[in-house]
Short mmCIF file of C-alpha atoms in Angstrom, two decimals:
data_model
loop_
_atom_site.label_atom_id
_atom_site.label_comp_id
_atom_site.label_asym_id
_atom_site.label_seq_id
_atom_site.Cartn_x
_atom_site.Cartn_y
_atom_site.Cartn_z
CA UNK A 1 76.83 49.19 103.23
CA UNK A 2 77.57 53.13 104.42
CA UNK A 3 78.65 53.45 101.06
CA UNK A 4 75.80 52.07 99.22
CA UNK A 5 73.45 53.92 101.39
CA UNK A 6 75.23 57.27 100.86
CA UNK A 7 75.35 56.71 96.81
CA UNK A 8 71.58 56.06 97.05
CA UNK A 9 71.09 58.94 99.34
CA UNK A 10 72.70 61.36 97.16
CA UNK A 11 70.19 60.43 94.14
CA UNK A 12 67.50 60.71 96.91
CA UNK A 13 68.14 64.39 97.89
CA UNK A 14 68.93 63.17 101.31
CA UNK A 15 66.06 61.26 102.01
CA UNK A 16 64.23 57.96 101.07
CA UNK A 17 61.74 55.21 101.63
CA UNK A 18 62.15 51.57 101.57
CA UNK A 19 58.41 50.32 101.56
CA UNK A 20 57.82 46.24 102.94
CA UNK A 21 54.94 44.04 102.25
CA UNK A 22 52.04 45.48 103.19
CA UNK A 23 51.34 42.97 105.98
CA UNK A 24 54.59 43.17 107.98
CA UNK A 25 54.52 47.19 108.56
CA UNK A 26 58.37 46.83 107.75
CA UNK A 27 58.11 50.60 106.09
CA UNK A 28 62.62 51.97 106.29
CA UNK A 29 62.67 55.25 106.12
CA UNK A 30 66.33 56.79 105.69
CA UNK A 31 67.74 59.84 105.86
CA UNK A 32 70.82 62.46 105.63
CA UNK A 33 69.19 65.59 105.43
CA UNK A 34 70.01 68.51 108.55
CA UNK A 35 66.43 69.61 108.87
CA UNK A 36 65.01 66.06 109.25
CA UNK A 37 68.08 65.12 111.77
CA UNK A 38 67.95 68.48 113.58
CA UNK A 39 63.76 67.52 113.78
CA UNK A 40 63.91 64.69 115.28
CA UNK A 41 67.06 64.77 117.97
CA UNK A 42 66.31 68.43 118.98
CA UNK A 43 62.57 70.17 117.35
CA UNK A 44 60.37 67.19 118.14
CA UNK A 45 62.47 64.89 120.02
CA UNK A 46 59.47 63.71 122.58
CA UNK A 47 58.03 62.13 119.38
CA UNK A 48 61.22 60.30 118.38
CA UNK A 49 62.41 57.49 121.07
CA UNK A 50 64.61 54.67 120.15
CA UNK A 51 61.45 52.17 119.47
CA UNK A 52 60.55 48.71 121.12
CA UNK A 53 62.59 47.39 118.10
CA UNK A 54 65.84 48.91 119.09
CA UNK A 55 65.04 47.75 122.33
CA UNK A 56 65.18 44.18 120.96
CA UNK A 57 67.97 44.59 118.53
CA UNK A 58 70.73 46.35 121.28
CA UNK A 59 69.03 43.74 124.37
CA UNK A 60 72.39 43.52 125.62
CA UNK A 61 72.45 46.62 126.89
CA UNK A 62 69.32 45.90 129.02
CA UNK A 63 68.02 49.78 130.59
CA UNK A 64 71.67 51.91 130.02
CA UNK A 65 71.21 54.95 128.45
CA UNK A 66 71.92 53.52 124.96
CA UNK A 67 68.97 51.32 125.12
CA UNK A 68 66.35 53.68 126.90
CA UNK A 69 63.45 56.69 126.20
CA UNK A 70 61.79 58.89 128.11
CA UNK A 71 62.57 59.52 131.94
CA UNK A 72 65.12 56.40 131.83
CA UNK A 73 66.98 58.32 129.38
CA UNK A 74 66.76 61.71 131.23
CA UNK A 75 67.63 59.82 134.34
CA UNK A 76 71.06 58.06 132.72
CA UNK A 77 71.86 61.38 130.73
CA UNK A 78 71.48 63.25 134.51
CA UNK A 79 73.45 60.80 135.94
CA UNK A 80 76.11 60.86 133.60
CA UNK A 81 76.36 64.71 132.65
CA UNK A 82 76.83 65.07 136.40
CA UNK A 83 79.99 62.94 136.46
CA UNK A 84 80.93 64.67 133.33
CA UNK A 85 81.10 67.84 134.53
CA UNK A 86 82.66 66.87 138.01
CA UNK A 87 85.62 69.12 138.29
CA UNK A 88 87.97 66.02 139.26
CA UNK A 89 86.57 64.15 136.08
CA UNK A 90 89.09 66.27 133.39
CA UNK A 91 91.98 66.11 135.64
CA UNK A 92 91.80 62.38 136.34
CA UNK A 93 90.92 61.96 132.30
CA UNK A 94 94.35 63.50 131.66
CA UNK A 95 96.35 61.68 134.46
CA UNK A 96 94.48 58.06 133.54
CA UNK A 97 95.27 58.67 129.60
CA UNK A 98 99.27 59.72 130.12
CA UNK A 99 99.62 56.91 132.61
CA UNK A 100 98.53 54.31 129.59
CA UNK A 101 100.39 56.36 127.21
CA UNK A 102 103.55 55.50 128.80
CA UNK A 103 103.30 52.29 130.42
CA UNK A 104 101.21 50.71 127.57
CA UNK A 105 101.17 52.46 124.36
CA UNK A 106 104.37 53.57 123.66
CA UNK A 107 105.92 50.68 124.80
CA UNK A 108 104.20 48.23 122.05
CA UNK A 109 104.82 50.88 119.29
CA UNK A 110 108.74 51.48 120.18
CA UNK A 111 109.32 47.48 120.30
CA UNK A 112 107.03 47.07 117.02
CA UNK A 113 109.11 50.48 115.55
CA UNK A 114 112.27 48.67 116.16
CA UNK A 115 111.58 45.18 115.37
CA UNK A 116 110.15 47.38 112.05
CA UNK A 117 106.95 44.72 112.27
CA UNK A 118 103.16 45.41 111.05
CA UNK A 119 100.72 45.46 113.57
CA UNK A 120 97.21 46.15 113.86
CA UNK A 121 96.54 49.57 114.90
CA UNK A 122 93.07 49.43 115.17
CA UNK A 123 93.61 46.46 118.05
CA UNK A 124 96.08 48.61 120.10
CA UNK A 125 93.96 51.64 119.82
CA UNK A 126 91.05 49.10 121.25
CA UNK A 127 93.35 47.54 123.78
CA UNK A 128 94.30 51.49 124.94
CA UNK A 129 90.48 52.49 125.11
CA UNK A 130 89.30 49.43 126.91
CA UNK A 131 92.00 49.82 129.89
CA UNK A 132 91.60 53.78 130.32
CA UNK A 133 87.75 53.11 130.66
CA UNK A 134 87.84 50.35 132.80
CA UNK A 135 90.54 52.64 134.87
CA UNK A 136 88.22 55.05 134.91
CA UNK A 137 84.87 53.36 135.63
CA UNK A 138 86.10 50.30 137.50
CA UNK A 139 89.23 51.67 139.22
CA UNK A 140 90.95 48.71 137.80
CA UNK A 141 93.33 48.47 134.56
CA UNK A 142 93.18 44.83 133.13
CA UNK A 143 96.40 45.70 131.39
CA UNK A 144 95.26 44.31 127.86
CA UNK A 145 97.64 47.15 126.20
CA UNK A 146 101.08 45.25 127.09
CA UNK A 147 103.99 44.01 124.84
CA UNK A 148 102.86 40.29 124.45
CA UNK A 149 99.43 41.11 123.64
CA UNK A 150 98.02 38.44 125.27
CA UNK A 151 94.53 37.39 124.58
CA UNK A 152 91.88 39.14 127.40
CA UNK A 153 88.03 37.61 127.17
CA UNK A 154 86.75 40.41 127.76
CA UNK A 155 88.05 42.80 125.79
CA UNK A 156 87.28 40.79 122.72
CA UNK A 157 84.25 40.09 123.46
CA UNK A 158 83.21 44.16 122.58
CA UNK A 159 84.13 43.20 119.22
CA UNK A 160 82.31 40.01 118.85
CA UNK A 161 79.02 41.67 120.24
CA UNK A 162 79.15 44.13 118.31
CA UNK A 163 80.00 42.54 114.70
CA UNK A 164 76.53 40.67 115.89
CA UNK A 165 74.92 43.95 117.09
CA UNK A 166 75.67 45.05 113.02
CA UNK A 167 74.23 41.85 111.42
CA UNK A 168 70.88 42.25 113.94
CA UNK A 169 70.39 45.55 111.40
CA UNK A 170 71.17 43.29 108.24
CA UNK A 171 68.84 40.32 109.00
CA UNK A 172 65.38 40.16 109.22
CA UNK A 173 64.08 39.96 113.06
CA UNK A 174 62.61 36.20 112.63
CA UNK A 175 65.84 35.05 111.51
CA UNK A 176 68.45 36.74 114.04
CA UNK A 177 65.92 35.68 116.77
CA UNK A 178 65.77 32.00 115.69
CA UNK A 179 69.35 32.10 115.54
CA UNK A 180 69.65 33.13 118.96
CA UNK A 181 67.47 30.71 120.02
CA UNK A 182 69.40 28.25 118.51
CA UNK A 183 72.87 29.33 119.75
CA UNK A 184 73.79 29.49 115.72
CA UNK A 185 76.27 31.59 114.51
CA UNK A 186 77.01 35.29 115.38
CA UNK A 187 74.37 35.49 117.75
CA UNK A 188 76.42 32.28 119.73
CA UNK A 189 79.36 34.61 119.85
CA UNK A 190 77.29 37.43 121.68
CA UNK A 191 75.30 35.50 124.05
CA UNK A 192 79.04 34.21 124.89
CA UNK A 193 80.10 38.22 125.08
CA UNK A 194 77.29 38.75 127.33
CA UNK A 195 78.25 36.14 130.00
CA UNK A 196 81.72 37.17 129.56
CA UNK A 197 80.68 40.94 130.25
CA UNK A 198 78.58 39.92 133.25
CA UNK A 199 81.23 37.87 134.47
CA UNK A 200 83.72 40.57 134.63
CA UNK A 201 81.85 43.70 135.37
CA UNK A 202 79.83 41.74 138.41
CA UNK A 203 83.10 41.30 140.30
CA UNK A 204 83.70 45.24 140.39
CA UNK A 205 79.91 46.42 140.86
CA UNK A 206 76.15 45.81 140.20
CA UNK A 207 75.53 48.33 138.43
CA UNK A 208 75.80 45.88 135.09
CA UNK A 209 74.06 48.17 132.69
CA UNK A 210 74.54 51.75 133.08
CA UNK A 211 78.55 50.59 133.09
CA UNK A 212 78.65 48.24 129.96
CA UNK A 213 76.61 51.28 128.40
CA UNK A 214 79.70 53.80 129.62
CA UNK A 215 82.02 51.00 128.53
CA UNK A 216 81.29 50.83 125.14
CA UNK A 217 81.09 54.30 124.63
CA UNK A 218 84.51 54.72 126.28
CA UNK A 219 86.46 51.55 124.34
CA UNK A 220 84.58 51.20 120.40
CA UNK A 221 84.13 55.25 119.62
CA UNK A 222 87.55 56.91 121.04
CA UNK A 223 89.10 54.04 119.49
CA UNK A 224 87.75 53.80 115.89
CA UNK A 225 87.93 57.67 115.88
CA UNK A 226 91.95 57.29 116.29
CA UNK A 227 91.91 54.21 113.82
CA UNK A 228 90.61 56.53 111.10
CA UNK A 229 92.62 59.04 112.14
CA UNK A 230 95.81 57.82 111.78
CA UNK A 231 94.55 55.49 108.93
CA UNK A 232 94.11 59.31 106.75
CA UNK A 233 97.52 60.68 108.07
CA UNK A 234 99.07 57.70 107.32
CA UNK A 235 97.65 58.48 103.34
CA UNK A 236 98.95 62.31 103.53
CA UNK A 237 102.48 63.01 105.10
CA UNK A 238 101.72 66.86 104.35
CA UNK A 239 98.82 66.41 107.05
CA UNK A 240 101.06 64.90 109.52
CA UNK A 241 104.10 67.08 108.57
CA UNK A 242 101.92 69.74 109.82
CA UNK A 243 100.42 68.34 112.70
CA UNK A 244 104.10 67.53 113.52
CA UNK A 245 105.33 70.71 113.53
CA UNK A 246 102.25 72.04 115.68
CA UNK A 247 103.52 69.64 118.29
CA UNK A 248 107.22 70.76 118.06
CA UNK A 249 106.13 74.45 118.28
CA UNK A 250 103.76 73.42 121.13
CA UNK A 251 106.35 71.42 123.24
CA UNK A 252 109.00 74.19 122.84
CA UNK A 253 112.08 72.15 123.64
CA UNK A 254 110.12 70.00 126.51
CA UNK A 255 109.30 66.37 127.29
CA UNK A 256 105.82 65.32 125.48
CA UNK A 257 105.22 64.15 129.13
CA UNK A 258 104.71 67.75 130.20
CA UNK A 259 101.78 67.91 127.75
CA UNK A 260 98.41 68.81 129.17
CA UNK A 261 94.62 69.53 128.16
CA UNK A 262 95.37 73.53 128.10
CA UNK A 263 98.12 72.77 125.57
CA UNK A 264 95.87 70.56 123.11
CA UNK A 265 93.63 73.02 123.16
CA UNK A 266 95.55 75.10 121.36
CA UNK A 267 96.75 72.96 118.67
CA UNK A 268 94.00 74.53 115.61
CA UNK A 269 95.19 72.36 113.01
CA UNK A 270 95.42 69.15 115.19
CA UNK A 271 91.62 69.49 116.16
CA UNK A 272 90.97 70.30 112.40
CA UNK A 273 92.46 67.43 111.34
CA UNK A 274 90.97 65.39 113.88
CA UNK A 275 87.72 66.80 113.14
CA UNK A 276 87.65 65.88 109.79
CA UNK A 277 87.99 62.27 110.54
CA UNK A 278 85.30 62.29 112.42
CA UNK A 279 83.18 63.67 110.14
CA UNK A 280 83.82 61.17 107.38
CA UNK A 281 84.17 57.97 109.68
CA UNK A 282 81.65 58.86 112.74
CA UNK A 283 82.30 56.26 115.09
CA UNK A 284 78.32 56.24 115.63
CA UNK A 285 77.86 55.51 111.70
CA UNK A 286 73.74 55.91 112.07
CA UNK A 287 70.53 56.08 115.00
CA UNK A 288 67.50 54.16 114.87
CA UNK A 289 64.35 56.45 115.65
CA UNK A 290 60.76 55.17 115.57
CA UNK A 291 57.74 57.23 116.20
CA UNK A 292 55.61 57.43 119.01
CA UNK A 293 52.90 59.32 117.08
CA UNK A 294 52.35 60.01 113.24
CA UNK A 295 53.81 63.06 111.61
CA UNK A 296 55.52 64.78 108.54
CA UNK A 297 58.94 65.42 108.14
CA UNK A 298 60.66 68.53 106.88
CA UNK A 299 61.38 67.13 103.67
CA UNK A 300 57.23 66.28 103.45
CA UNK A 301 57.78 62.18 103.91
CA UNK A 302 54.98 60.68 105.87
CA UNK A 303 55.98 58.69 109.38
CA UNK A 304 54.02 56.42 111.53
CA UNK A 305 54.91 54.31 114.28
CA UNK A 306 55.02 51.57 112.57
CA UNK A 307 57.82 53.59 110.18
CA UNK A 308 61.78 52.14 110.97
CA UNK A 309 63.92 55.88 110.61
CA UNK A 310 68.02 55.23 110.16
CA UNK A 311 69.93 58.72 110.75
CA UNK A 312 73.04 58.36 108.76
CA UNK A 313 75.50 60.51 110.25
CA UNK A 314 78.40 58.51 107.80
CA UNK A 315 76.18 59.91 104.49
CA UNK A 316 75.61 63.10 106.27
CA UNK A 317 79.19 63.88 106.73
CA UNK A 318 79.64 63.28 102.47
CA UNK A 319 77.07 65.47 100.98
CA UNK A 320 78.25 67.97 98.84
CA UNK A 321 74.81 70.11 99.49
CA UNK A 322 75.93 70.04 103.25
CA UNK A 323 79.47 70.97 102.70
CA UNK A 324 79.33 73.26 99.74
CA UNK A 325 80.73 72.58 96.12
CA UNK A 326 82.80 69.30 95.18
CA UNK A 327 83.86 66.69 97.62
CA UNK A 328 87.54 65.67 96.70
CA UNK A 329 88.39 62.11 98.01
CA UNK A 330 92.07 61.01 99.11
CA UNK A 331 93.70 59.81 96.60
CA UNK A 332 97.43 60.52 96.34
CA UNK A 333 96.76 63.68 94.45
CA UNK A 334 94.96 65.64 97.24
CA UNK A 335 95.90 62.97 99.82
CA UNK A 336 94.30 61.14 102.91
CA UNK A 337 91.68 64.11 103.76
CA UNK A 338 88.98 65.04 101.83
CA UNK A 339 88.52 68.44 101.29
CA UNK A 340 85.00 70.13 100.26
CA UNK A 341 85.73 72.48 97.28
CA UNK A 342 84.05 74.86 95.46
#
């Protein structure tokens, strides 16, 4: 669907409209371009709140910051900036992440590595993110990342919401809705996810929302951003050769144990290469925006509130306009990263 969406964007300029019937005020407007993005998230952004309709589509994340406008949103982003930027916060970051390191990820890899198996990356990675957050939110590790695997309701239930979150975008309103009445389908599965979540995060605190909110934003982005990641190394061994030989020169002779935040921070072709992932596969694909009040977009389209926007970051991060001259996919020749030429 990204795909599609950023083929049809690129004959669009960057911009188009999908127009409904006339009597269901179903206008789609969607968009890639900078100055329309950079409008309505920073310029105007009083006049561009989530929507009632997002509201409806994301309920399960009843009044977290994902799911609010307005003051609730400056309340949550206050909240949350402020724990953030608590001086303990980094520190405990590092010491949460190298305890799960070594006592849950490495660990699965060596025994997959020697049994030379296949295993799904993308799991572990999920596995990883879901116990540092809960760590880190909850003060409790459920231990999902350990060497059997075994199966933990809760941490599957992220994915099963949010494979229905996706098809809540794909279906029309009256249909998911009917579904969910009817306990049909994927919207079953994430009124299931939902009792699990409440189930699990009740017994640490009340504070239900604002921490499934942090939760997901903790588990589903850090770990499809290392998915993709290691998914493009794993397509160029000149990438990781490199990135390899950044770590050597970093560790100098020590233990990778003695790594810390000051030393990342100085690995430049690390945080390019990790930076590049991101922009081709943003974990946060696209934004829903809806207008509180008429107005005209940069690029001259006509908006009302009854007007649907979708931000697509994933597009955004594969125009050629944006990035200057020829976008060269992976393809053995100039291997797993793209690289903008011209």
């Amino acid at each position: 669907m990204h795909d599609y969406a950023t083929r049809i964007l690129k004959l669009a300029n960057g911009t188009f409209m999908i127009k409904g019937p006339w009597f269901t005020n179903t206008d789609m407007l969607v968009t890639s371009d900078p100055a329309n993005i950079h409008y309505m998230l920073s310029k105007n952004f009083s006049n561009y709140p989530k929507g009632p309709e997002f509201r409806s589509i994301f309920d399960l994340l009843g009044d977290g910051i994902f799911n609010s406008d307005h003051e609730l949103w400056e309340l949550h982003r206050k909240t949350t900036m402020s724990v953030l930027k608590h001086p303990e916060f980094l520190p405990l970051i590092e010491t949460t992440f190298k305890m799960k390191v070594e006592n849950g990820l490495l660990p699965v890899l060596n025994l997959v590595s020697s049994r030379r198996e296949e295993t799904d990356l993308q799991e572990i990675f999920q596995r990883f993110t879901f116990d540092t957050t809960c760590t880190l939110l909850l003060v409790y590790d459920r231990e999902s990342l350990s060497i059997d695997l075994s199966f933990v309701p809760c941490e599957k239930a992220f994915t099963e919401a949010k494979e229905a979150l996706f098809m809540r975008h794909v279906l029309p309103e009256r249909v998911w809705k009917m579904q969910k009445r009817l306990g049909l389908w994927k919207e079953k599965k994430l009124s299931e996810a939902s009792k699990v979540f409440n189930e699990f995060i009740y017994k640490c605190l009340d504070l239900k929302d604002a921490v499934l909110n942090l939760m997901i934003a903790g588990r589903d982005t850090t770990s499809t951003a290392l998915s993709w990641f290691f998914y493009l190394l794993a397509r160029n061994r000149r990438v990781e050769e490199k990135i390899l030989d950044e770590i050597e020169h970093q560790l100098g002779g020590r233990e990778w144990g003695s790594f810390g935040l000051k030393e990342f921070e100085e690995m430049v072709y690390l945080h390019g290469g990790m930076c590049e992932a991101l922009r081709l596969y943003p974990p946060v694909a696209l934004e829903h925006k809806s207008p509180a009040r008429a107005d005209v977009l940069p690029t001259g389209h006509a908006v009302d509130e009854h007007t649907r926007i979708i931000l697509s970051f994933y597009s955004m991060g594969r125009m050629e306009g944006i990035w200057g001259g020829r976008i060269a996919w992976s393809s053995g020749q100039k291997g797993g990263f793209p690289v903008a030429e011209g």
